[in-house]
Short mmCIF file of N, CA, C and O in Angstrom, two decimals:
data_model
loop_
_atom_site.label_atom_id
_atom_site.label_comp_id
_atom_site.label_asym_id
_atom_site.label_seq_id
_atom_site.Cartn_x
_atom_site.Cartn_y
_atom_site.Cartn_z
N MET A 1 -19.93 7.53 4.45
CA MET A 1 -18.85 6.88 3.76
C MET A 1 -18.01 6.10 4.76
O MET A 1 -17.68 6.58 5.83
N SER A 2 -17.64 4.88 4.39
CA SER A 2 -16.82 4.08 5.29
C SER A 2 -15.35 4.47 5.16
O SER A 2 -14.93 5.09 4.20
N LYS A 3 -14.59 4.10 6.16
CA LYS A 3 -13.16 4.40 6.17
C LYS A 3 -12.44 3.60 5.10
O LYS A 3 -12.84 2.48 4.77
N THR A 4 -11.36 4.17 4.60
CA THR A 4 -10.46 3.44 3.73
C THR A 4 -9.65 2.51 4.62
O THR A 4 -9.19 2.90 5.69
N LYS A 5 -9.46 1.27 4.18
CA LYS A 5 -8.74 0.28 4.97
C LYS A 5 -7.45 -0.09 4.25
O LYS A 5 -7.47 -0.42 3.07
N LEU A 6 -6.32 -0.02 4.98
CA LEU A 6 -5.03 -0.48 4.47
C LEU A 6 -4.62 -1.71 5.26
O LEU A 6 -4.61 -1.68 6.49
N THR A 7 -4.30 -2.78 4.57
CA THR A 7 -3.86 -4.02 5.20
C THR A 7 -2.41 -4.26 4.81
O THR A 7 -2.09 -4.34 3.62
N ILE A 8 -1.53 -4.36 5.82
CA ILE A 8 -0.12 -4.65 5.58
C ILE A 8 0.02 -6.16 5.52
O ILE A 8 -0.13 -6.85 6.53
N ASN A 9 0.29 -6.68 4.34
CA ASN A 9 0.38 -8.13 4.15
C ASN A 9 1.76 -8.66 4.53
O ASN A 9 2.77 -7.99 4.29
N ASN A 10 1.79 -9.85 5.14
CA ASN A 10 3.07 -10.51 5.41
C ASN A 10 3.81 -10.71 4.09
O ASN A 10 3.21 -11.13 3.09
N ASN A 11 5.11 -10.41 4.09
CA ASN A 11 5.97 -10.68 2.95
C ASN A 11 5.44 -10.11 1.64
O ASN A 11 5.62 -10.70 0.58
N GLY A 12 4.76 -8.96 1.71
CA GLY A 12 4.20 -8.44 0.47
C GLY A 12 3.73 -7.02 0.54
O GLY A 12 4.29 -6.17 1.21
N SER A 13 2.65 -6.78 -0.16
CA SER A 13 2.15 -5.45 -0.46
C SER A 13 1.30 -4.84 0.66
O SER A 13 1.04 -5.47 1.68
N VAL A 14 0.86 -3.62 0.40
CA VAL A 14 -0.15 -2.95 1.21
C VAL A 14 -1.44 -2.97 0.38
O VAL A 14 -1.48 -2.40 -0.72
N LYS A 15 -2.45 -3.64 0.88
CA LYS A 15 -3.75 -3.72 0.20
C LYS A 15 -4.59 -2.53 0.65
O LYS A 15 -4.72 -2.26 1.84
N ILE A 16 -5.16 -1.81 -0.33
CA ILE A 16 -6.01 -0.65 -0.04
C ILE A 16 -7.42 -0.97 -0.51
O ILE A 16 -7.61 -1.42 -1.64
N GLU A 17 -8.39 -0.74 0.38
CA GLU A 17 -9.79 -1.00 0.06
C GLU A 17 -10.63 0.20 0.45
O GLU A 17 -10.40 0.81 1.48
N GLY A 18 -11.63 0.52 -0.36
CA GLY A 18 -12.56 1.58 -0.02
C GLY A 18 -12.57 2.70 -1.04
O GLY A 18 -12.25 2.50 -2.21
N ASP A 19 -12.93 3.87 -0.58
CA ASP A 19 -12.99 5.06 -1.42
C ASP A 19 -11.69 5.83 -1.24
O ASP A 19 -11.45 6.39 -0.18
N PHE A 20 -10.82 5.81 -2.24
CA PHE A 20 -9.52 6.46 -2.11
C PHE A 20 -9.08 7.03 -3.45
O PHE A 20 -9.62 6.70 -4.51
N GLU A 21 -8.10 7.88 -3.37
CA GLU A 21 -7.46 8.48 -4.54
C GLU A 21 -5.96 8.38 -4.32
O GLU A 21 -5.49 8.55 -3.20
N ILE A 22 -5.20 8.10 -5.37
CA ILE A 22 -3.74 8.05 -5.27
C ILE A 22 -3.17 9.10 -6.21
O ILE A 22 -3.56 9.16 -7.38
N VAL A 23 -2.28 9.93 -5.65
CA VAL A 23 -1.67 10.99 -6.45
C VAL A 23 -0.15 10.88 -6.36
O VAL A 23 0.40 10.33 -5.41
N ASP A 24 0.53 11.44 -7.38
CA ASP A 24 1.98 11.49 -7.33
C ASP A 24 2.40 12.74 -6.55
O ASP A 24 1.55 13.50 -6.09
N ARG A 25 3.70 12.95 -6.41
CA ARG A 25 4.17 14.06 -5.58
C ARG A 25 3.78 15.43 -6.10
O ARG A 25 3.79 16.42 -5.37
N SER A 26 3.39 15.51 -7.37
CA SER A 26 2.94 16.78 -7.96
C SER A 26 1.44 16.95 -7.86
O SER A 26 0.90 17.96 -8.31
N GLY A 27 0.75 15.96 -7.30
CA GLY A 27 -0.69 16.04 -7.16
C GLY A 27 -1.46 15.46 -8.33
O GLY A 27 -2.69 15.52 -8.36
N ASN A 28 -0.76 14.89 -9.32
CA ASN A 28 -1.42 14.27 -10.46
C ASN A 28 -2.05 12.95 -10.02
O ASN A 28 -1.41 12.14 -9.35
N VAL A 29 -3.29 12.74 -10.44
CA VAL A 29 -4.06 11.57 -10.01
C VAL A 29 -3.76 10.37 -10.91
O VAL A 29 -3.76 10.49 -12.14
N TYR A 30 -3.49 9.21 -10.28
CA TYR A 30 -3.36 7.95 -11.03
C TYR A 30 -4.76 7.53 -11.48
O TYR A 30 -5.70 7.58 -10.71
N GLY A 31 -4.89 7.09 -12.73
CA GLY A 31 -6.16 6.59 -13.26
C GLY A 31 -6.38 5.16 -12.82
O GLY A 31 -5.76 4.25 -13.35
N LEU A 32 -7.22 4.95 -11.82
CA LEU A 32 -7.43 3.63 -11.24
C LEU A 32 -8.55 2.86 -11.91
O LEU A 32 -8.84 1.72 -11.52
N GLN A 33 -9.21 3.44 -12.89
CA GLN A 33 -10.24 2.77 -13.69
C GLN A 33 -11.34 2.15 -12.83
O GLN A 33 -11.79 1.04 -13.09
N GLY A 34 -11.74 2.87 -11.79
CA GLY A 34 -12.86 2.44 -10.96
C GLY A 34 -12.53 1.40 -9.89
O GLY A 34 -13.42 0.93 -9.20
N ARG A 35 -11.27 1.05 -9.75
CA ARG A 35 -10.90 0.04 -8.73
C ARG A 35 -11.17 0.56 -7.33
O ARG A 35 -10.88 1.71 -7.03
N GLU A 36 -11.70 -0.31 -6.48
CA GLU A 36 -11.93 0.00 -5.08
C GLU A 36 -11.03 -0.84 -4.18
O GLU A 36 -11.07 -0.70 -2.97
N VAL A 37 -10.23 -1.72 -4.78
CA VAL A 37 -9.25 -2.55 -4.08
C VAL A 37 -8.03 -2.65 -4.98
O VAL A 37 -8.16 -2.92 -6.17
N LEU A 38 -6.85 -2.41 -4.42
CA LEU A 38 -5.60 -2.63 -5.13
C LEU A 38 -4.47 -2.74 -4.13
O LEU A 38 -4.66 -2.51 -2.94
N SER A 39 -3.30 -3.11 -4.61
CA SER A 39 -2.15 -3.29 -3.72
C SER A 39 -0.99 -2.40 -4.15
O SER A 39 -0.71 -2.28 -5.34
N ILE A 40 -0.32 -1.84 -3.15
CA ILE A 40 0.84 -0.98 -3.36
C ILE A 40 2.10 -1.77 -3.01
O ILE A 40 2.16 -2.47 -1.99
N CYS A 41 3.13 -1.63 -3.84
CA CYS A 41 4.40 -2.33 -3.65
C CYS A 41 5.12 -1.81 -2.41
O CYS A 41 5.20 -0.61 -2.19
N ARG A 42 5.67 -2.73 -1.61
CA ARG A 42 6.53 -2.37 -0.47
C ARG A 42 7.96 -2.82 -0.68
O ARG A 42 8.87 -2.35 -0.01
N CYS A 43 8.18 -3.76 -1.60
CA CYS A 43 9.51 -4.37 -1.74
C CYS A 43 10.42 -3.62 -2.70
O CYS A 43 11.63 -3.79 -2.66
N GLY A 44 9.84 -2.82 -3.59
CA GLY A 44 10.64 -2.09 -4.57
C GLY A 44 10.97 -2.88 -5.82
O GLY A 44 11.65 -2.38 -6.71
N LEU A 45 10.47 -4.12 -5.94
CA LEU A 45 10.80 -4.96 -7.09
C LEU A 45 9.77 -4.90 -8.22
O LEU A 45 10.04 -5.36 -9.32
N SER A 46 8.61 -4.33 -7.98
CA SER A 46 7.54 -4.29 -8.98
C SER A 46 7.98 -3.50 -10.21
O SER A 46 8.63 -2.45 -10.11
N LYS A 47 7.60 -3.97 -11.38
CA LYS A 47 7.84 -3.24 -12.62
C LYS A 47 6.69 -2.27 -12.89
O LYS A 47 6.71 -1.56 -13.89
N ASN A 48 5.71 -2.26 -12.01
CA ASN A 48 4.51 -1.43 -12.16
C ASN A 48 4.33 -0.51 -10.96
O ASN A 48 3.22 -0.25 -10.55
N LYS A 49 5.47 -0.06 -10.36
CA LYS A 49 5.41 0.79 -9.17
C LYS A 49 4.57 2.04 -9.44
O LYS A 49 4.65 2.58 -10.53
N PRO A 50 3.78 2.48 -8.50
CA PRO A 50 3.76 2.09 -7.11
C PRO A 50 2.89 0.87 -6.83
O PRO A 50 2.70 0.49 -5.69
N PHE A 51 2.36 0.24 -7.87
CA PHE A 51 1.44 -0.87 -7.69
C PHE A 51 2.18 -2.20 -7.64
O PHE A 51 3.20 -2.38 -8.30
N CYS A 52 1.66 -3.14 -6.87
CA CYS A 52 2.26 -4.46 -6.71
C CYS A 52 1.98 -5.32 -7.94
O CYS A 52 0.86 -5.35 -8.44
N ASP A 53 3.02 -6.03 -8.42
CA ASP A 53 2.83 -6.99 -9.51
C ASP A 53 3.21 -8.41 -9.09
O ASP A 53 3.33 -9.30 -9.92
N GLY A 54 3.44 -8.61 -7.78
CA GLY A 54 3.77 -9.93 -7.26
C GLY A 54 5.25 -10.28 -7.32
O GLY A 54 5.65 -11.39 -6.96
N ALA A 55 6.10 -9.35 -7.76
CA ALA A 55 7.54 -9.60 -7.88
C ALA A 55 8.20 -9.92 -6.54
O ALA A 55 9.29 -10.48 -6.51
N HIS A 56 7.55 -9.59 -5.44
CA HIS A 56 8.10 -9.81 -4.10
C HIS A 56 8.17 -11.28 -3.72
O HIS A 56 8.92 -11.64 -2.81
N ASN A 57 7.41 -12.13 -4.38
CA ASN A 57 7.34 -13.54 -4.00
C ASN A 57 8.73 -14.15 -3.87
O ASN A 57 9.48 -14.21 -4.84
N GLY A 58 9.08 -14.57 -2.66
CA GLY A 58 10.37 -15.19 -2.38
C GLY A 58 11.53 -14.23 -2.24
O GLY A 58 12.66 -14.66 -2.05
N HIS A 59 11.26 -12.92 -2.31
CA HIS A 59 12.34 -11.93 -2.26
C HIS A 59 12.15 -10.86 -1.20
O HIS A 59 12.92 -9.90 -1.15
N PHE A 60 11.13 -10.96 -0.39
CA PHE A 60 10.81 -9.90 0.57
C PHE A 60 10.21 -10.54 1.80
O PHE A 60 9.24 -11.29 1.70
N GLU A 61 10.81 -10.27 2.96
CA GLU A 61 10.30 -10.86 4.18
C GLU A 61 9.97 -9.78 5.20
O GLU A 61 10.80 -8.93 5.50
N HIS A 62 8.75 -9.81 5.68
CA HIS A 62 8.31 -8.93 6.76
C HIS A 62 7.05 -9.51 7.36
O HIS A 62 6.05 -9.68 6.66
N GLU A 63 7.10 -9.85 8.64
CA GLU A 63 5.92 -10.34 9.32
C GLU A 63 5.15 -9.14 9.84
O GLU A 63 5.63 -8.39 10.68
N ALA A 64 3.97 -8.94 9.30
CA ALA A 64 3.17 -7.76 9.63
C ALA A 64 2.35 -8.03 10.89
O ALA A 64 1.36 -8.74 10.86
N ILE A 65 2.79 -7.46 12.00
CA ILE A 65 2.08 -7.57 13.28
C ILE A 65 1.86 -6.16 13.80
O ILE A 65 2.82 -5.39 13.94
N ALA A 66 0.62 -5.82 14.06
CA ALA A 66 0.28 -4.46 14.51
C ALA A 66 0.91 -4.15 15.87
O ALA A 66 1.08 -5.04 16.71
N PHE A 67 1.27 -2.89 16.06
CA PHE A 67 1.81 -2.42 17.34
C PHE A 67 1.44 -0.96 17.51
O PHE A 67 1.02 -0.30 16.57
N ASP A 68 1.59 -0.46 18.72
CA ASP A 68 1.27 0.94 19.00
C ASP A 68 2.52 1.80 18.80
O ASP A 68 3.61 1.45 19.28
N LEU A 69 2.36 2.91 18.12
CA LEU A 69 3.44 3.88 17.98
C LEU A 69 3.61 4.62 19.30
O LEU A 69 2.68 4.69 20.10
N PRO A 70 4.79 5.21 19.54
CA PRO A 70 4.93 6.03 20.73
C PRO A 70 4.02 7.26 20.61
O PRO A 70 3.59 7.60 19.53
N PRO A 71 3.76 7.93 21.73
CA PRO A 71 2.89 9.11 21.69
C PRO A 71 3.40 10.14 20.68
O PRO A 71 4.60 10.30 20.49
N LYS A 72 2.47 10.82 20.07
CA LYS A 72 2.78 11.88 19.10
C LYS A 72 3.47 13.04 19.81
O LYS A 72 3.04 13.48 20.88
N LYS A 73 4.55 13.52 19.21
CA LYS A 73 5.27 14.66 19.79
C LYS A 73 4.51 15.94 19.45
O LYS A 73 4.03 16.13 18.36
N VAL A 74 4.42 16.82 20.44
CA VAL A 74 3.73 18.11 20.24
C VAL A 74 4.65 19.28 20.37
O VAL A 74 5.69 19.24 20.88
#
């Protein structure tokens, strides 16, 4: 099985691709109807949270550039 890939989009959502499951805080599974690609809202404006509906257009700015986190605390 290949890894699940999350892409942080500039000025928008988080795109998820691959074999994944999304659950709420109680562990209930969202019915994704067989989707293997979808986007999660980052801006908080979607009317279909946690999924992106494009409401961020012109209202959310973030340039997504990868960086290294500091070392994990033990």
